[in-house]
Short mmCIF file of C-alpha atoms in Angstrom, two decimals:
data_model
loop_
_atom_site.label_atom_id
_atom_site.label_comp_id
_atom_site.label_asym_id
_atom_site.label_seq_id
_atom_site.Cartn_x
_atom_site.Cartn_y
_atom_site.Cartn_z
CA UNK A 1 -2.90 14.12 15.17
CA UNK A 2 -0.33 12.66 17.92
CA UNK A 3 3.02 11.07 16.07
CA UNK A 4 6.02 9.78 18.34
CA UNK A 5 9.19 9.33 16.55
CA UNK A 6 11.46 6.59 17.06
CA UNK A 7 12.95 8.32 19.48
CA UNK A 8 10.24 8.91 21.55
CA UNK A 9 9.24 12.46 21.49
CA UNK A 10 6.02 13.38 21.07
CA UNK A 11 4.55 16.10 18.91
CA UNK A 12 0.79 17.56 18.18
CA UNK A 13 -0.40 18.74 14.70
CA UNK A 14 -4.29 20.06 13.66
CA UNK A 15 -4.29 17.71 10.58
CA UNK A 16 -5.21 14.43 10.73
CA UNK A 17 -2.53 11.93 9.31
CA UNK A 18 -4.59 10.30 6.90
CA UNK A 19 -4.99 11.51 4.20
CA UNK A 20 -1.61 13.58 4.69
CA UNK A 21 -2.64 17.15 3.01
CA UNK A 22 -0.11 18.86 0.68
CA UNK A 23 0.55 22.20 1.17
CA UNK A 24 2.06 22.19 -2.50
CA UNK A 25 -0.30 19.79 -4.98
CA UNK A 26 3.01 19.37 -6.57
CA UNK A 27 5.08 17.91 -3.83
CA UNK A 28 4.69 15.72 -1.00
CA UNK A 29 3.28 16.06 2.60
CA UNK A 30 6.17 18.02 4.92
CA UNK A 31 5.48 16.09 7.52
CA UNK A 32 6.09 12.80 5.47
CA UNK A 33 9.40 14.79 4.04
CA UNK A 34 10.64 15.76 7.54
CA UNK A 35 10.02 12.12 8.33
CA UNK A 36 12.41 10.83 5.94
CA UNK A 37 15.03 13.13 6.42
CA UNK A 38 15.28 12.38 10.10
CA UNK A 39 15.53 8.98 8.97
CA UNK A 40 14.25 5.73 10.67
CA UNK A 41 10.31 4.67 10.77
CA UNK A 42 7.77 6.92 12.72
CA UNK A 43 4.61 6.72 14.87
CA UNK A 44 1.54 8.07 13.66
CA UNK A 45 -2.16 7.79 14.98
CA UNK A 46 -4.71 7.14 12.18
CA UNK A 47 -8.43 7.89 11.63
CA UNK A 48 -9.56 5.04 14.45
CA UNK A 49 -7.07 6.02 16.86
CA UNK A 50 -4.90 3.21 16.17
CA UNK A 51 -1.14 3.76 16.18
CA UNK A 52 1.29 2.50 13.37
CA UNK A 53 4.66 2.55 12.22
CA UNK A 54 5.03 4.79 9.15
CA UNK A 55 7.56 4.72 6.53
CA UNK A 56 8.84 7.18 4.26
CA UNK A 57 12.67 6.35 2.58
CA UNK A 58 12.46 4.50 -0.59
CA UNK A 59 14.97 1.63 0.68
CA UNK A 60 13.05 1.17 3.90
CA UNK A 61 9.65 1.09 1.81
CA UNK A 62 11.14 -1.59 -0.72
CA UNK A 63 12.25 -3.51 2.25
CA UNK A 64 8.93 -3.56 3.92
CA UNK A 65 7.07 -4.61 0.59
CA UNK A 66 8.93 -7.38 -0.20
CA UNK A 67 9.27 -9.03 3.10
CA UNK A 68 7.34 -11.89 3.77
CA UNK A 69 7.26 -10.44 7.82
CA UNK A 70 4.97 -8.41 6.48
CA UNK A 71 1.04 -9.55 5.70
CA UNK A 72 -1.16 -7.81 3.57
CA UNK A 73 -4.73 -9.43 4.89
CA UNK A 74 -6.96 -6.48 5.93
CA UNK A 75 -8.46 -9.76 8.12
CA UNK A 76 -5.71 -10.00 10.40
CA UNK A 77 -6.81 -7.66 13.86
CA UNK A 78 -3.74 -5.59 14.10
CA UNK A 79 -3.61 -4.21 10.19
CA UNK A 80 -3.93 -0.23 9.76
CA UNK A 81 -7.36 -0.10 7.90
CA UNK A 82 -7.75 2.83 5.28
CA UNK A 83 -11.51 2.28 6.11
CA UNK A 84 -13.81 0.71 8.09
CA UNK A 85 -15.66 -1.03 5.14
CA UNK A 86 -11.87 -2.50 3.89
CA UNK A 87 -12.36 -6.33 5.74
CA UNK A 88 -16.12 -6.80 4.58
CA UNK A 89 -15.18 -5.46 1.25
CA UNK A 90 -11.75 -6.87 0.62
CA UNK A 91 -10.77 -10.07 3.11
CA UNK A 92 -9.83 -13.50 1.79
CA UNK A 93 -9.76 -11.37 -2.27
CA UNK A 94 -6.27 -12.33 -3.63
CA UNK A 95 -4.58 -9.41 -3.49
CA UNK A 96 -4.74 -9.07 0.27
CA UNK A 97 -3.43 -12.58 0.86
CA UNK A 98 -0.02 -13.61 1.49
CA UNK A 99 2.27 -15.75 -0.45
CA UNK A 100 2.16 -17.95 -1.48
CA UNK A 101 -1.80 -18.46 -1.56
CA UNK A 102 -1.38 -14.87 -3.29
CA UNK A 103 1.28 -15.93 -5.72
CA UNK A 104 -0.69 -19.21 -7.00
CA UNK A 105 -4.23 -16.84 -7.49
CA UNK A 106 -2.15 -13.87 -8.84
CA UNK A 107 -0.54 -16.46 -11.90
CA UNK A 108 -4.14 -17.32 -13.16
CA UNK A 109 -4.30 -13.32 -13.89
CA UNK A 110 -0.93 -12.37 -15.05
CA UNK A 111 -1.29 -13.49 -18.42
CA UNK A 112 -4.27 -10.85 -19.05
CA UNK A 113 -1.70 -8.12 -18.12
CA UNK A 114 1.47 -9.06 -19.46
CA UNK A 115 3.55 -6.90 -21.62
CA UNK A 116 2.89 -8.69 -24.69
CA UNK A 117 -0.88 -9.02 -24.33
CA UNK A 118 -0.96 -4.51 -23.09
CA UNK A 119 1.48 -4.08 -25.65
CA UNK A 120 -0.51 -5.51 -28.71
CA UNK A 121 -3.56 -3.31 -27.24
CA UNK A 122 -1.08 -0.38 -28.41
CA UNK A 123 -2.92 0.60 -31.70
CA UNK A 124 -6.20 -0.07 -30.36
CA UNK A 125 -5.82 2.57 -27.28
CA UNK A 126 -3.94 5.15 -29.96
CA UNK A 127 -7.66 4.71 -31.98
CA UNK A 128 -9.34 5.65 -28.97
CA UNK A 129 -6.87 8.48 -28.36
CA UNK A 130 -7.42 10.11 -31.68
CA UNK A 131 -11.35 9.60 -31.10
CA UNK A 132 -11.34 11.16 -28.19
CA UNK A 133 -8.86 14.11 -29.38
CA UNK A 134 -11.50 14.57 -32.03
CA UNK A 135 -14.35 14.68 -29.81
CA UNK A 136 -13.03 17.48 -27.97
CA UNK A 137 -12.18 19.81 -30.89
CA UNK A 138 -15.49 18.59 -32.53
CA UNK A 139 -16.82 20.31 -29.46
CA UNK A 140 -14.15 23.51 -28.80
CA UNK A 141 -12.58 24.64 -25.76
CA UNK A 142 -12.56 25.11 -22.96
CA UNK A 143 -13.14 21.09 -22.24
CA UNK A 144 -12.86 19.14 -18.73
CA UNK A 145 -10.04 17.01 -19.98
CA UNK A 146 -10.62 14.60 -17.06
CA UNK A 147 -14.44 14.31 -17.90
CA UNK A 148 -13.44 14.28 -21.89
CA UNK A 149 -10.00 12.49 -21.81
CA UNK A 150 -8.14 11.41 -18.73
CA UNK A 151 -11.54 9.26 -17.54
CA UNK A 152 -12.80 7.46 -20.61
CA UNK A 153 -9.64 6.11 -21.95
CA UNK A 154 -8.49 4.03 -19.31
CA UNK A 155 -12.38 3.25 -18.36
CA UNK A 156 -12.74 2.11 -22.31
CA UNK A 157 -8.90 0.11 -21.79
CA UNK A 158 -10.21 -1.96 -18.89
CA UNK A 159 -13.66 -3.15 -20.46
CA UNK A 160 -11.79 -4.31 -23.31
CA UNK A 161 -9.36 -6.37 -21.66
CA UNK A 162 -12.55 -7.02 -18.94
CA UNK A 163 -15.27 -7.42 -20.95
CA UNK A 164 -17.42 -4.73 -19.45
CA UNK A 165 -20.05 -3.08 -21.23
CA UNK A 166 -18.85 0.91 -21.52
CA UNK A 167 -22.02 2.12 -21.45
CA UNK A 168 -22.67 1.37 -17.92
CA UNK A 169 -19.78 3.36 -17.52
CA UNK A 170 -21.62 5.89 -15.05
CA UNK A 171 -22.75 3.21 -13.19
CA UNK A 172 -19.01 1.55 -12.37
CA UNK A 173 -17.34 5.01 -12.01
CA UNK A 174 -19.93 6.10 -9.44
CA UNK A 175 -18.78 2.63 -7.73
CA UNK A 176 -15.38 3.43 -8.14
CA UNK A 177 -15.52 6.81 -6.65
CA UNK A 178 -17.41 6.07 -3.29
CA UNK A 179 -14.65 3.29 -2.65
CA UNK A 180 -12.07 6.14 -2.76
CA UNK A 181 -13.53 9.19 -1.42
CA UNK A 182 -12.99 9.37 2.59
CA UNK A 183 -16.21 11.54 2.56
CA UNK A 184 -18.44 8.90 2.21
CA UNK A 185 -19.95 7.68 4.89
CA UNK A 186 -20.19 4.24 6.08
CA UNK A 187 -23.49 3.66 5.18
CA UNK A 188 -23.43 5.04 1.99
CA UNK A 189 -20.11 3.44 0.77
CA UNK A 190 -21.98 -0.06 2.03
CA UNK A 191 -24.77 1.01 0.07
CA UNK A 192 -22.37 1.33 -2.84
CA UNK A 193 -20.83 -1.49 -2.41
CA UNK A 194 -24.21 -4.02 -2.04
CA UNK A 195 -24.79 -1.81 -5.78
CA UNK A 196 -21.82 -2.62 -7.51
CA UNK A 197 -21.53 -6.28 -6.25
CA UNK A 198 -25.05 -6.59 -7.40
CA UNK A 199 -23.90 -5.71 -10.72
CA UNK A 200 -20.88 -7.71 -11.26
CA UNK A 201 -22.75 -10.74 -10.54
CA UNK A 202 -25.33 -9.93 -13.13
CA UNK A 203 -22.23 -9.41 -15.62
CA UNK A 204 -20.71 -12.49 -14.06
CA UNK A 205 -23.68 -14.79 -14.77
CA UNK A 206 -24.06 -12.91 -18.39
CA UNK A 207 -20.62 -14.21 -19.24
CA UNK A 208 -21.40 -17.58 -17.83
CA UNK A 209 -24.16 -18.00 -20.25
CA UNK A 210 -22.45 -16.15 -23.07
CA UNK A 211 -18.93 -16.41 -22.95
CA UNK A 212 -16.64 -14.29 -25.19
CA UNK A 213 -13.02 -13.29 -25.70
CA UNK A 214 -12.34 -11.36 -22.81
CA UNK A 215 -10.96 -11.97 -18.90
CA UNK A 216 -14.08 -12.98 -17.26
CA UNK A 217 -14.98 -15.30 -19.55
CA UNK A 218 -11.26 -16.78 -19.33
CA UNK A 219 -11.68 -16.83 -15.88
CA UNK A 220 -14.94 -18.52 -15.46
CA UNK A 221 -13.72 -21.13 -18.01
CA UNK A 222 -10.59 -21.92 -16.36
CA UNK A 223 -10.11 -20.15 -13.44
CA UNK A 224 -13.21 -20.61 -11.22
CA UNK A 225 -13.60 -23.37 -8.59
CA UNK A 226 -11.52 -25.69 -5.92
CA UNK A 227 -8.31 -24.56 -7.58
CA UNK A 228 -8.79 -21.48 -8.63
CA UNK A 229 -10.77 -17.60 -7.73
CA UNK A 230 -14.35 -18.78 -5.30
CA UNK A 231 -17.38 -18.20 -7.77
CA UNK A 232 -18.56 -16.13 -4.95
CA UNK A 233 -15.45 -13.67 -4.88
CA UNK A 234 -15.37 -12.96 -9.00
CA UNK A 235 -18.33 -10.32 -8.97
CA UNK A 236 -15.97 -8.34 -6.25
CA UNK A 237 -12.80 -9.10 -7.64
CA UNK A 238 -14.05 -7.73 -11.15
CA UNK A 239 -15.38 -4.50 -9.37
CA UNK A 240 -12.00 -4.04 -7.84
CA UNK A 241 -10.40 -4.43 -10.89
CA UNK A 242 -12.27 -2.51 -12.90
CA UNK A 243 -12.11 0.55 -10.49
CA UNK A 244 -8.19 0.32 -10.10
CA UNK A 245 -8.01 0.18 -13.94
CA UNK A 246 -9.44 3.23 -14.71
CA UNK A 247 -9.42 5.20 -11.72
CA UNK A 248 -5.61 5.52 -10.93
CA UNK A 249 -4.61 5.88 -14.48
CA UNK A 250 -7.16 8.44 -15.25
CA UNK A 251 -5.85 10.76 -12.03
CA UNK A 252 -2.24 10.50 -13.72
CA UNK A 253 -3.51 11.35 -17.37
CA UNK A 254 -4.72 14.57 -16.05
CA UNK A 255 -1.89 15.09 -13.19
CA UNK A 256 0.79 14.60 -15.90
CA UNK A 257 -0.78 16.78 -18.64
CA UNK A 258 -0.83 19.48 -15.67
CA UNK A 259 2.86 19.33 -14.91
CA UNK A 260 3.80 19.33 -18.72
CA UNK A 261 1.21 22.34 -19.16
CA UNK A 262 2.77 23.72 -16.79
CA UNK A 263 6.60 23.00 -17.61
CA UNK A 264 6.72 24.07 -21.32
CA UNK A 265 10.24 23.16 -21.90
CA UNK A 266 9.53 19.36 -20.67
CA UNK A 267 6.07 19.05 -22.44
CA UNK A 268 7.80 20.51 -26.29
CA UNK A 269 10.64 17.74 -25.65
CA UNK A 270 8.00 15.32 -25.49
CA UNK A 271 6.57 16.11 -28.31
CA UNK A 272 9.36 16.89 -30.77
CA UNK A 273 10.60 13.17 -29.14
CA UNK A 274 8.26 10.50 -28.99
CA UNK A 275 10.62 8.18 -28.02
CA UNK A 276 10.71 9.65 -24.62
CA UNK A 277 7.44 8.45 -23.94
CA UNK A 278 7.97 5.65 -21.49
CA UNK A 279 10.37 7.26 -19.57
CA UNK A 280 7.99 10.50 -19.54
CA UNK A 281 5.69 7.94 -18.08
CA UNK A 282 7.96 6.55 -15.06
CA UNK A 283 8.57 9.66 -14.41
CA UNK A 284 5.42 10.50 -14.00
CA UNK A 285 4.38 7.80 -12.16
CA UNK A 286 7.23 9.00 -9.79
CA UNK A 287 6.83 12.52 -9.15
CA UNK A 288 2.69 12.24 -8.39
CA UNK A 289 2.71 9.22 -6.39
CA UNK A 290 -1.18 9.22 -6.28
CA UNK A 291 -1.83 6.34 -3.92
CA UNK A 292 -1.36 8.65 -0.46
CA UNK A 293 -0.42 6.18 2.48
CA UNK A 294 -0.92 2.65 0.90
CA UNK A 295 0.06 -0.18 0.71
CA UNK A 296 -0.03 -1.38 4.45
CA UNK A 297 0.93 -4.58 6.18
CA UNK A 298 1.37 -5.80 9.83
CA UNK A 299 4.06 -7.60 10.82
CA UNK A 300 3.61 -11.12 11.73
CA UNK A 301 7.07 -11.30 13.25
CA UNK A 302 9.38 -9.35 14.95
CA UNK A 303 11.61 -7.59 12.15
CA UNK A 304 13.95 -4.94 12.18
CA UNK A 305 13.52 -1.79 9.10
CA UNK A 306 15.82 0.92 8.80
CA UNK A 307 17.49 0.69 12.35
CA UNK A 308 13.72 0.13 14.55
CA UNK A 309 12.50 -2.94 15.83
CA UNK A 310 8.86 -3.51 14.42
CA UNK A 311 7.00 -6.28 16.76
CA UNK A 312 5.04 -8.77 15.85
CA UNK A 313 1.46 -6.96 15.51
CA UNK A 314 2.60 -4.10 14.90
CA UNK A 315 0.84 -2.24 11.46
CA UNK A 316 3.49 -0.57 9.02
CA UNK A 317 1.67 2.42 6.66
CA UNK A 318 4.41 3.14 3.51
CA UNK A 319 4.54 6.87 2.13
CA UNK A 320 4.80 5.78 -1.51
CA UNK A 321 5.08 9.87 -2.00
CA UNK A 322 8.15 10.57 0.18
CA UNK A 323 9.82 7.26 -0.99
CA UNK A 324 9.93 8.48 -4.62
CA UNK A 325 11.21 11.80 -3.81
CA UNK A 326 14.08 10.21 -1.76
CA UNK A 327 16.99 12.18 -2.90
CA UNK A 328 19.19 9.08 -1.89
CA UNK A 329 17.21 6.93 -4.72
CA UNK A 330 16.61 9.90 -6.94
CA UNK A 331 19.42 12.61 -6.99
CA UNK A 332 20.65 15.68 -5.26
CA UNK A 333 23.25 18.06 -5.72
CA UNK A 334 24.94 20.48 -3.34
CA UNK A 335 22.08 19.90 -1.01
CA UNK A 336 19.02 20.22 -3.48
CA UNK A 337 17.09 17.62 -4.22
CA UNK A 338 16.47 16.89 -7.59
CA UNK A 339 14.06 14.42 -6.88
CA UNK A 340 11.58 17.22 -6.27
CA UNK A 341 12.00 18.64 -10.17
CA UNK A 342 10.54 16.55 -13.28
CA UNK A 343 12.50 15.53 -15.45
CA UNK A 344 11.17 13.25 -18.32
CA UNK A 345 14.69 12.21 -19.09
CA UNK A 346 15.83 10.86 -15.89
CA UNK A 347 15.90 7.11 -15.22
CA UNK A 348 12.86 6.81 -13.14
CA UNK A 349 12.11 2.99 -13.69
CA UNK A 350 13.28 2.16 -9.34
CA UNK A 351 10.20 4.19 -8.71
CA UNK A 352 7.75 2.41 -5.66
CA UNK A 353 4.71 4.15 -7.85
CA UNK A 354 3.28 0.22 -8.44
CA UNK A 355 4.52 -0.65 -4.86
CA UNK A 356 7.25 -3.67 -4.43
CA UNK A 357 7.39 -7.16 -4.20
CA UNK A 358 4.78 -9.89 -5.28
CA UNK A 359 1.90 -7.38 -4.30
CA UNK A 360 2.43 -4.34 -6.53
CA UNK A 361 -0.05 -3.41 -9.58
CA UNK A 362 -1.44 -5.95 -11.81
CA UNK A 363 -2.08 -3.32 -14.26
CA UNK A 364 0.83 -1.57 -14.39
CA UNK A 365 1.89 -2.62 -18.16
CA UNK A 366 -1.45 -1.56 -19.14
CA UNK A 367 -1.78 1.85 -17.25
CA UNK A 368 2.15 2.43 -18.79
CA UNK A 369 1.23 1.71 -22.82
CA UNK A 370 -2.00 4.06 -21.81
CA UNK A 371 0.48 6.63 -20.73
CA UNK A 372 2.74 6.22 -23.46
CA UNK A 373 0.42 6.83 -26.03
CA UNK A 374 -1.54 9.50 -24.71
CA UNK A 375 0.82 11.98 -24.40
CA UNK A 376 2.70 12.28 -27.38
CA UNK A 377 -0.32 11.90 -29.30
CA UNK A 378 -2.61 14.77 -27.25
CA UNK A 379 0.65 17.21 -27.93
CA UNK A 380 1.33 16.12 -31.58
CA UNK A 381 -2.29 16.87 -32.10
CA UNK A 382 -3.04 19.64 -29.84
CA UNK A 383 0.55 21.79 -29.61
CA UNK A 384 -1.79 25.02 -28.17
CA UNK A 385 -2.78 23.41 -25.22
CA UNK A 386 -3.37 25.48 -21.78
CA UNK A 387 -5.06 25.46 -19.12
CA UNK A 388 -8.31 27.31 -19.39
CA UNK A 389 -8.03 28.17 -15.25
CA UNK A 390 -5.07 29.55 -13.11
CA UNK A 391 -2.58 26.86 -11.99
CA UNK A 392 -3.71 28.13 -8.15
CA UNK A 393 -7.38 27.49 -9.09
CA UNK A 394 -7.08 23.99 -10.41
CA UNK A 395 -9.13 21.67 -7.80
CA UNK A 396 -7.05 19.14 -6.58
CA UNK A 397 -8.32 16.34 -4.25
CA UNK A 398 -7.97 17.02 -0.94
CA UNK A 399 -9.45 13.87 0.92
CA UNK A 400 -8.96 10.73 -1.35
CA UNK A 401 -7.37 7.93 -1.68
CA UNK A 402 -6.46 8.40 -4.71
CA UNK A 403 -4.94 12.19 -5.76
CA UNK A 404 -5.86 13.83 -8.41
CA UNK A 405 -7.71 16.46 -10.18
CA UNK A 406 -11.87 17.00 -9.66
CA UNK A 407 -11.57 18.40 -12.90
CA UNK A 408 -9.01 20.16 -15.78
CA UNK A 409 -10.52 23.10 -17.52
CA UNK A 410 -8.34 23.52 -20.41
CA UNK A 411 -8.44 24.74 -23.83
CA UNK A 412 -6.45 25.82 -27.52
#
């Protein structure tokens, strides 16, 4: 990889940029950190050999992400692509339009996610919890918490709220996981794609026919048409959301029940208080940062972040990671960062884990109350959890875009 910092000078490194590896699972790329400490926005080349601005402090990152400058439409020629499949797959969708086209589409959904609708879901999800807690000692340890836990909850949240049948849950996750993984070819994440659209407009026409109390049917009753989502663009916009329900939230089930495996004294304070659950979650949220080097935007003016000129055209990649481990948003002391440690009591809530501005997570009240009542409940119910592995064996993702865990061996 070839980056040029604002400055100008030019430097070489083996890796390439995206995605950035971690040396440390538990901490952010140090090229990303080094970034941010020298301050400013930097050039980096990406997988296509296109060059972009990145940027890594949380104020910068805010700025960018809530600046209409900035477009979000994979369409436009200039925007940093995470793949080559990302126009075909996600152009003229509503999340990757701009304001306020996005803002008018984004309404019609809002409503499904809202805190009141996610929070009365909160018994529901604690059944499923407590079913799933019972599975696993039904079966005895060691379990793959990700296969047995971290996966189905969230995948059983979003078909509710969806209506998606769960039994097709292979089918969906397989989808899910070939729009993430950066091994997958071209081909075969077209192939996957052509699959999984085919599906959603089976479901789609299902819920046509036989409507019920759930989102698509909602949707197709008063949502579809001139004024609202293209009938054309609901099988894809289902699939998307569908795959961002359960796949983020199920990599920070099992990256959070890591870090409070592995820090004792944060994971008994959780449990003997309950009531820290939503800031456990934040914080969380904050110190994994799973979404690597997303969102992205191009500018369609010429705009000035953190001291550089960005031109019109130019594409702008955000290091969600590095901007929630900015000691200037999170702490430091004598020189340490704090924002490095976890800390379930700190007030994590200016986090950029959803991104910023009109585009950040639909889901995010849901993927919180899913958060909220996992934990406490899985340590309440389980106090003699461990890992069944070493910490230095546990198989991270290395080439995602999405981190996370390929599995959590643990056991009682």
């Amino acid at each position: 990889m070839t980056t040029t910092t604002a400055s100008g000078t030019a430097s070489t490194e083996e890796a390439p940029f995206f995605p950035a590896p971690r040396s440390c699972p538990f901490s952010a790329p140090e090229q990303h950190t080094a970034f941010r400490e020298a301050g400013g926005l930097h050039k980096v080349t990406i997988w296509d050999g296109s060059t972009h601005w990145l940027v890594t402090r949380h104020a910068d990152i805010r700025a960018v992400l809530s600046s209409p400058s900035f477009s979000a439409d994979v369409r436009n020629p200039d925007f940093p692509l995470v793949h080559s499949n990302q126009p075909e797959h996600e152009g003229g969708l509503f999340l990757r339009l701009d304001d306020p086209e996005h803002a008018r589409l984004r309404q019609m959904l809002t409503k499904e996610f809202s805190v009141r609708r996610t929070q009365a879901m909160r018994e529901r999800l604690l059944r499923i919890t407590d079913e799933l807690i019972d599975a696993m000692l039904a079966k005895g340890g060691p379990v793959d918490f990700i296969q047995d836990f971290a996966l189905p909850l969230p995948s059983r949240a979003i078909c509710l709220v969806l209506g998606v049948p769960y039994e097709d849950h292979a089918l969906f996750e397989r989808h899910a996981n070939a729009g993430t993984d950066l091994d997958v070819s071209h081909e075969e994440r077209a192939r996957t794609q052509r699959e999984a659209f085919a599906y959603y407009e089976d479901l789609v026409e299902r819920k046509r026919r036989e409507p019920s109390d759930d989102m698509i049917s909602r949707l197709l009753a008063h949502h579809t048409g001139p004024d609202g989502f293209a009938p054309e663009m609901l099988p894809v916009l289902v699939g998307i959301l569908v795959g961002a329900g359960h796949e983020t939230t199920a990599n920070m089930l099992g990256l959070g029940t890591v870090a409070l495996l592995v820090n004792p004294e944060q994971r008994d304070r959780l449990r003997d208080r309950p009531e820290l659950a939503p800031g456990a979650a934040e914080e969380m949220l904050r110190y994994w940062s799973i979404v690597s080097t997303d969102p992205r935007r191009v500018a369609l003016e010429d705009v000035e972040v953190g001291g550089q000129l960005v031109r019109e055209g130019e594409g702008v990649i955000v290091s969600l990671i590095a901007g929630n481990r900015d000691p200037r948003a999170f702490g430091a002391n004598e020189g340490e960062s704090l924002a490095d440690t976890l800390d379930i009591g700190r007030n994590a809530r200016r986090h950029v884990a959803f991104g910023f501005g009109s585009h950040q997570c639909l889901g995010q009240n849901l993927a919180r109350v899913e958060m909220q009542v996992a934990w406490p409940r899985l340590f309440e119910r389980i106090p003699g959890l461990r890992l069944a592995i070493a910490e230095d064996e546990l198989p991270f993702k290395r080439n995602s875009i999405v981190y996370g865990l390929t599995s959590l061996p643990v056991t009682w």
